[in-house]
Coordinates of C-alpha atoms in Angstrom, one line a residue:
M799 CA -29.7 36.9 -23.2
N800 CA -27.5 39.8 -24.0
R801 CA -29.2 42.6 -22.1
T802 CA -27.6 44.2 -19.0
P803 CA -28.9 42.9 -15.6
T804 CA -31.4 45.3 -14.1
L805 CA -32.0 46.1 -10.4
D806 CA -35.0 43.7 -10.5
D807 CA -32.8 40.9 -11.8
L808 CA -30.3 41.5 -9.0
V809 CA -33.0 41.6 -6.4
L810 CA -34.5 38.4 -7.6
A811 CA -31.1 36.7 -7.7
G812 CA -30.4 38.0 -4.2
I813 CA -33.7 36.6 -3.0
A814 CA -33.0 33.2 -4.5
L815 CA -29.5 33.1 -3.0
G816 CA -30.8 34.3 0.4
A817 CA -33.6 31.6 0.2
G818 CA -30.9 29.0 -0.3
L819 CA -28.9 30.2 2.6
L820 CA -32.0 30.3 4.8
L821 CA -33.0 26.8 3.8
A822 CA -29.4 25.7 4.6
F823 CA -29.6 27.2 8.1
L824 CA -33.0 25.7 8.8
S825 CA -32.0 22.3 7.5
R826 CA -28.8 22.3 9.6
T827 CA -30.8 23.2 12.7
L828 CA -33.4 20.5 12.0
L829 CA -30.6 17.9 11.5
H830 CA -28.9 19.0 14.6
W831 CA -32.1 18.2 16.5
L832 CA -32.4 14.9 14.8
A833 CA -28.8 14.0 15.7
G834 CA -29.6 14.5 19.4
H835 CA -32.5 11.9 19.0
A836 CA -30.3 9.5 17.0
K837 CA -27.7 9.4 19.8
R838 CA -30.4 8.0 22.1
T839 CA -31.1 5.0 19.9
R840 CA -29.3 1.7 20.1
W841 CA -28.3 1.5 16.5
S842 CA -25.3 3.7 15.7
G843 CA -26.0 3.7 12.0
D844 CA -28.6 6.5 12.3
D845 CA -25.9 8.7 13.9
V846 CA -23.7 8.2 10.8
I847 CA -26.6 9.0 8.4
V848 CA -27.7 12.1 10.2
D849 CA -24.1 13.3 10.5
A850 CA -23.6 12.9 6.7
L851 CA -26.9 14.7 6.0
R852 CA -25.8 17.6 8.1
S853 CA -23.0 18.0 5.6
V854 CA -24.8 17.4 2.3
V855 CA -28.2 19.1 2.8
P856 CA -27.0 22.6 3.7
W857 CA -24.6 22.6 0.8
A858 CA -27.3 21.3 -1.6
A859 CA -29.6 24.1 -0.4
I860 CA -26.9 26.7 -1.1
A861 CA -26.2 25.2 -4.5
G862 CA -29.9 25.2 -5.3
G863 CA -30.1 28.9 -4.3
A864 CA -27.1 29.7 -6.5
A865 CA -28.6 27.8 -9.5
A866 CA -31.9 29.7 -9.0
A867 CA -30.0 33.0 -8.9
A868 CA -28.1 32.1 -12.1
A869 CA -31.4 31.2 -13.7
V870 CA -33.0 34.7 -13.1
L871 CA -30.0 36.6 -14.2
P872 CA -29.7 37.5 -17.9
L873 CA -26.7 35.4 -18.6
T874 CA -25.5 34.3 -22.0
G875 CA -26.0 30.7 -23.0
A876 CA -22.3 29.8 -22.6
V877 CA -22.1 31.5 -19.2
Q878 CA -25.3 29.8 -18.1
H879 CA -24.0 26.4 -19.2
H880 CA -20.7 26.8 -17.4
A881 CA -22.5 28.0 -14.3
D882 CA -24.9 25.1 -14.3
Q883 CA -22.0 22.7 -15.0
W884 CA -19.8 23.9 -12.1
L885 CA -22.8 23.9 -9.7
Q886 CA -23.4 20.3 -10.7
V887 CA -19.8 19.5 -10.1
W888 CA -20.0 21.2 -6.7
L889 CA -23.1 19.2 -5.7
I890 CA -21.6 15.9 -7.0
A891 CA -18.5 16.5 -4.9
V892 CA -20.5 17.2 -1.8
V893 CA -22.7 14.2 -2.3
T894 CA -19.7 12.0 -3.0
F895 CA -17.8 13.0 0.1
S896 CA -21.0 12.6 2.2
A897 CA -21.7 9.2 0.7
A898 CA -18.2 8.1 1.4
R899 CA -18.6 9.1 5.0
V900 CA -21.9 7.4 5.3
V901 CA -20.8 4.1 3.7
A902 CA -17.5 4.1 5.6
G903 CA -19.4 4.8 8.9
L904 CA -21.9 2.0 8.2
V905 CA -19.2 -0.5 7.4
R906 CA -17.4 0.5 10.6
T907 CA -20.6 0.0 12.5
V908 CA -21.2 -3.4 11.0
T909 CA -17.6 -4.6 11.7
Q910 CA -17.8 -3.4 15.3
S911 CA -21.1 -5.1 15.9
R912 CA -20.0 -8.4 14.4
S913 CA -16.7 -8.5 16.3
G914 CA -18.2 -7.2 19.5
V915 CA -15.2 -5.0 20.3
A916 CA -14.4 -1.3 20.2
G917 CA -11.7 -1.6 17.6
S918 CA -12.5 -1.5 13.9
A919 CA -11.2 -3.4 10.9
T920 CA -10.1 -0.4 8.8
I921 CA -9.4 -2.5 5.7
F922 CA -13.1 -2.7 4.8
V923 CA -13.6 1.0 5.7
N924 CA -10.7 2.1 3.5
I925 CA -11.8 0.0 0.6
T926 CA -15.4 1.2 0.6
R927 CA -14.3 4.9 1.0
V928 CA -11.9 4.6 -2.0
L929 CA -14.5 3.0 -4.2
V930 CA -17.1 5.7 -3.5
L931 CA -14.6 8.5 -4.1
A932 CA -13.5 6.9 -7.3
I933 CA -17.1 6.6 -8.6
G934 CA -17.7 10.2 -7.7
F935 CA -14.6 11.3 -9.5
L936 CA -15.6 9.5 -12.7
I937 CA -19.1 11.1 -12.5
V938 CA -17.4 14.6 -12.2
L939 CA -15.3 13.9 -15.3
Q940 CA -18.4 12.8 -17.2
T941 CA -20.2 15.9 -16.1
L942 CA -17.4 18.1 -17.3
G943 CA -17.6 16.4 -20.7
I944 CA -14.4 14.4 -20.4
S945 CA -14.7 10.9 -21.8
I946 CA -13.8 8.3 -19.1
A947 CA -13.5 5.4 -21.6
P948 CA -9.8 6.1 -22.5
L949 CA -9.1 6.6 -18.8
L950 CA -10.6 3.3 -17.9
T951 CA -8.6 1.6 -20.7
A952 CA -5.4 3.2 -19.4
L953 CA -6.2 2.2 -15.9
G954 CA -6.8 -1.4 -17.0
V955 CA -3.4 -1.6 -18.8
G956 CA -1.6 0.2 -16.1
G957 CA -3.2 -1.9 -13.5
L958 CA -1.3 -4.9 -14.7
A959 CA 2.0 -3.2 -14.3
V960 CA 1.0 -1.9 -10.9
A961 CA -0.1 -5.4 -9.8
L962 CA 3.3 -6.8 -10.8
A963 CA 5.1 -4.1 -9.0
L964 CA 3.0 -4.4 -5.8
Q965 CA 2.8 -8.1 -5.5
D966 CA 3.6 -8.2 -1.8
T967 CA 1.2 -5.3 -1.0
L968 CA -1.6 -6.9 -2.9
A969 CA -0.9 -10.3 -1.3
N970 CA -1.2 -8.6 2.1
L971 CA -4.4 -6.8 1.0
F972 CA -6.2 -10.0 -0.1
A973 CA -4.8 -11.9 2.9
G974 CA -6.4 -9.3 5.2
V975 CA -9.7 -9.6 3.3
H976 CA -9.6 -13.4 3.6
I977 CA -8.8 -13.3 7.3
L978 CA -11.8 -11.0 8.1
A979 CA -14.1 -12.8 5.7
S980 CA -13.4 -16.2 7.2
R981 CA -13.7 -14.7 10.7
T982 CA -10.8 -16.7 12.0
V983 CA -9.4 -13.5 13.5
Q984 CA -11.2 -10.4 14.6
P985 CA -10.1 -7.2 16.4
G986 CA -10.1 -7.9 20.1
D987 CA -9.1 -11.5 19.8
Y988 CA -6.1 -12.9 21.8
I989 CA -3.9 -14.9 19.5
R990 CA -0.6 -16.7 19.7
L991 CA 1.5 -17.5 16.6
S992 CA 3.8 -20.4 16.1
S993 CA 6.7 -18.0 15.8
G994 CA 6.0 -16.8 19.4
E995 CA 4.2 -13.5 18.9
E996 CA 1.0 -13.2 21.0
G997 CA -1.4 -10.5 22.2
Y998 CA -4.7 -8.8 21.5
V999 CA -5.5 -7.9 17.8
V1000 CA -5.9 -4.1 17.8
D1001 CA -6.6 -3.6 14.1
I1002 CA -6.5 -5.3 10.7
N1003 CA -5.9 -2.8 7.9
W1004 CA -5.0 -3.2 4.2
R1005 CA -1.4 -4.2 4.8
Q1006 CA -0.8 -5.4 8.3
T1007 CA -2.3 -6.6 11.5
T1008 CA -1.4 -4.8 14.8
V1009 CA -1.2 -6.9 17.9
R1010 CA -0.9 -5.4 21.4
Q1011 CA 1.1 -7.6 23.9
L1012 CA 0.3 -7.8 27.6
S1013 CA 3.3 -5.6 28.1
N1014 CA 1.5 -2.9 26.1
N1015 CA 3.9 -3.1 23.2
L1016 CA 2.6 -3.3 19.6
V1017 CA 3.6 -6.0 17.2
V1018 CA 3.1 -5.4 13.5
I1019 CA 2.5 -8.6 11.5
P1020 CA 2.0 -8.5 7.7
N1021 CA -1.3 -10.0 6.7
G1022 CA 0.3 -12.5 4.4
Q1023 CA 2.5 -13.9 7.2
L1024 CA -0.5 -14.1 9.5
A1025 CA -2.6 -16.0 7.0
K1026 CA 0.2 -18.6 6.6
A1027 CA 1.2 -19.0 10.2
N1028 CA 0.0 -21.6 12.7
M1029 CA -2.1 -19.8 15.2
I1030 CA -4.0 -20.3 18.4
N1031 CA -7.0 -18.0 18.9
Y1032 CA -7.9 -17.9 22.6
T1033 CA -11.1 -15.9 22.1
R1034 CA -12.9 -18.1 19.5
P1035 CA -15.1 -20.0 19.4
E1036 CA -15.7 -18.9 23.0
Q1037 CA -13.9 -16.2 25.1
G1038 CA -14.0 -18.2 28.3
L1039 CA -11.4 -20.9 28.8
T1040 CA -9.9 -23.3 31.4
V1041 CA -6.4 -23.2 32.8
L1042 CA -4.6 -26.0 34.5
V1043 CA -2.6 -25.8 37.8
Q1044 CA -0.3 -28.7 38.8
V1045 CA -0.3 -29.5 42.5
G1046 CA 1.3 -32.3 44.6
V1047 CA 0.8 -33.7 48.1
S1048 CA 2.7 -36.1 50.3
Y1049 CA 1.9 -39.9 50.2
D1050 CA 0.6 -39.9 53.8
S1051 CA -2.2 -37.4 52.9
D1052 CA -5.9 -38.4 52.9
L1053 CA -6.7 -37.9 49.2
E1054 CA -10.5 -37.5 49.9
H1055 CA -9.7 -34.7 52.4
V1056 CA -7.2 -33.1 49.9
E1057 CA -9.8 -33.2 47.1
R1058 CA -12.6 -31.7 49.3
V1059 CA -10.3 -28.8 50.6
T1060 CA -9.0 -28.1 47.1
A1061 CA -12.6 -27.9 45.7
E1062 CA -13.6 -25.5 48.5
V1063 CA -10.7 -23.2 47.6
V1064 CA -11.5 -23.4 43.9
T1065 CA -15.2 -22.4 44.6
E1066 CA -14.0 -19.5 46.8
V1067 CA -11.6 -18.2 44.1
M1068 CA -14.3 -18.5 41.4
K1069 CA -16.7 -16.4 43.4
D1070 CA -14.3 -13.8 44.8
V1071 CA -11.7 -13.0 42.1
A1072 CA -12.6 -10.7 39.2
G1073 CA -12.5 -12.4 35.8
A1074 CA -13.3 -15.9 37.1
V1075 CA -16.3 -17.9 36.1
P1076 CA -18.6 -18.1 39.2
D1077 CA -20.6 -21.1 38.1
H1078 CA -17.4 -23.1 37.2
E1079 CA -17.6 -26.6 38.7
P1080 CA -14.4 -27.5 40.6
A1081 CA -12.4 -30.2 38.8
I1082 CA -9.5 -32.1 40.5
R1083 CA -7.9 -35.0 38.8
F1084 CA -5.1 -37.2 40.4
H1085 CA -2.8 -38.5 37.8
T1086 CA 0.7 -39.3 39.0
F1087 CA 2.6 -41.3 41.7
G1088 CA 5.7 -39.2 41.7
D1089 CA 9.1 -39.6 43.4
S1090 CA 8.0 -37.8 46.6
R1091 CA 4.4 -36.8 46.0
I1092 CA 1.0 -37.7 44.4
G1093 CA 0.4 -35.2 41.6
F1094 CA -2.9 -33.9 40.5
T1095 CA -4.3 -31.2 38.2
V1096 CA -6.8 -28.4 39.3
I1097 CA -8.9 -27.0 36.5
L1098 CA -9.9 -23.3 36.8
G1099 CA -12.4 -21.4 34.7
V1100 CA -11.5 -17.9 33.5
G1101 CA -13.6 -15.4 31.5
E1102 CA -10.8 -14.1 29.4
F1103 CA -7.2 -15.0 28.5
S1104 CA -5.4 -12.3 30.6
D1105 CA -7.5 -13.1 33.6
Q1106 CA -5.7 -16.4 34.2
Y1107 CA -2.6 -14.8 35.7
R1108 CA -4.5 -13.0 38.4
I1109 CA -6.7 -16.1 39.1
K1110 CA -3.8 -18.5 39.3
H1111 CA -2.0 -16.1 41.6
E1112 CA -4.9 -15.9 44.0
F1113 CA -5.6 -19.6 43.9
I1114 CA -2.0 -20.6 44.7
K1115 CA -1.9 -18.2 47.7
R1116 CA -5.2 -19.4 49.1
L1117 CA -4.5 -23.0 48.5
H1118 CA -1.1 -22.8 50.3
R1119 CA -2.6 -21.1 53.2
R1120 CA -5.5 -23.5 53.5
Y1121 CA -3.2 -26.6 53.2
R1122 CA -1.1 -25.2 56.1
E1123 CA -4.3 -24.8 58.2
E1124 CA -5.5 -28.3 57.4
G1125 CA -2.1 -29.9 57.9
I1126 CA -1.8 -31.1 54.3
R1127 CA 1.9 -31.3 53.4
I1128 CA 3.3 -30.3 50.0
P1129 CA 6.7 -32.1 50.0
A1130 CA 9.8 -30.7 48.5
P1131 CA 11.4 -32.9 45.9
T1132 CA 14.3 -35.1 47.1
R1133 CA 16.8 -37.2 45.3
T1134 CA 19.0 -40.0 46.8
V1135 CA 22.3 -40.6 45.2
S1136 CA 24.1 -43.9 46.1
L1137 CA 27.9 -44.4 45.6
Q1138 CA 29.1 -47.8 44.6
Q1139 CA 32.5 -49.3 45.3
G1140 CA 35.1 -49.3 42.6
A1141 CA 36.5 -46.7 40.4
V1142 CA 37.1 -46.3 36.8
V1143 CA 40.7 -46.0 35.9
I1144 CA 41.2 -43.8 32.8
P1145 CA 44.5 -44.7 31.0
Q1146 CA 46.8 -42.1 29.8
Q1147 CA 46.4 -40.9 26.2
R1148 CA 47.9 -43.3 23.7
S1149 CA 48.1 -43.6 20.0
A1150 CA 45.3 -45.0 17.9
E1151 CA 47.1 -48.3 17.5
E1152 CA 47.5 -48.8 21.2
M1153 CA 43.8 -48.2 22.0
T1154 CA 42.4 -51.8 22.6
P1155 CA 39.6 -53.0 24.8
E1156 CA 42.1 -54.2 27.4
S1157 CA 43.4 -50.7 27.8
F1158 CA 40.4 -49.9 30.1
R1159 CA 40.1 -51.8 33.3
T1160 CA 37.9 -51.4 36.4
E1161 CA 39.3 -51.9 39.9

């Protein structure tokens, strides 16, 4: 069309654009109401979906209104084509960013539900977000009439050079994927490496694993190093564990009485101290006739690794107090040193030729 827009054309275009804006407002209000209901459900995935729809639907309504307004105006073919093309790019961009948010949110929800902790494994979240954005970018190029085949070819050739230049980074990336896929380590686990680092796993991202020590310091470990290290995971396969406390009593003690009193203290600690396992059965095992005592091991049940320090603290205090009340003696170690008659006479320093077995004598 080459004619000049009339007042009717402008009115119709305004009505179309206004209808799009009104539809965007109504859809946003409706989705806000749905978001309130989604928060009351157990599954957090619906919160992610509704939140993404609140971003894409209003913008899609505005884009539809703008497309309808452009359709009723007497635009030339070239202008109409460019307008439709840029509206498509706008809509694709909105859908791409919303889809990236939805997919990343769902992946985060899945990782949190599988690991059972509040932290998230950001490596999967970042990978899925980048993949969705890359696909959306290629679709935008195709919409604008730009051929993506040469771009993909260039990316394939350049990817080899990038892979050689980023060997360590890619090694850490695939090591992190392997760690999470094998489920040997998850965010929230308490681990100890053979090199001495230990603590709670806070996050596993594309390059490194962050561990929070009990002193609240953060230790950053490259994923490649973590995958190759000997490691103890104190959270898997079960979070609960047992700890051993070594005790000793004097030889004149009644071992039946010692065992009964110790079991009572263990039962008391398991019920009263936070973090203990209330249904843990007391276990006392005598094992050593020592120099001044009979040694035995007390096995305590704890719900989580860091709880052991508080539980052992309370157990030792209560056991010591109870032994004093019951007259059970914990002897201090003693050592007797006997002196024999005679002395070793050390000769004066001589040359190598003069050093013979007869040079040393005992009086």
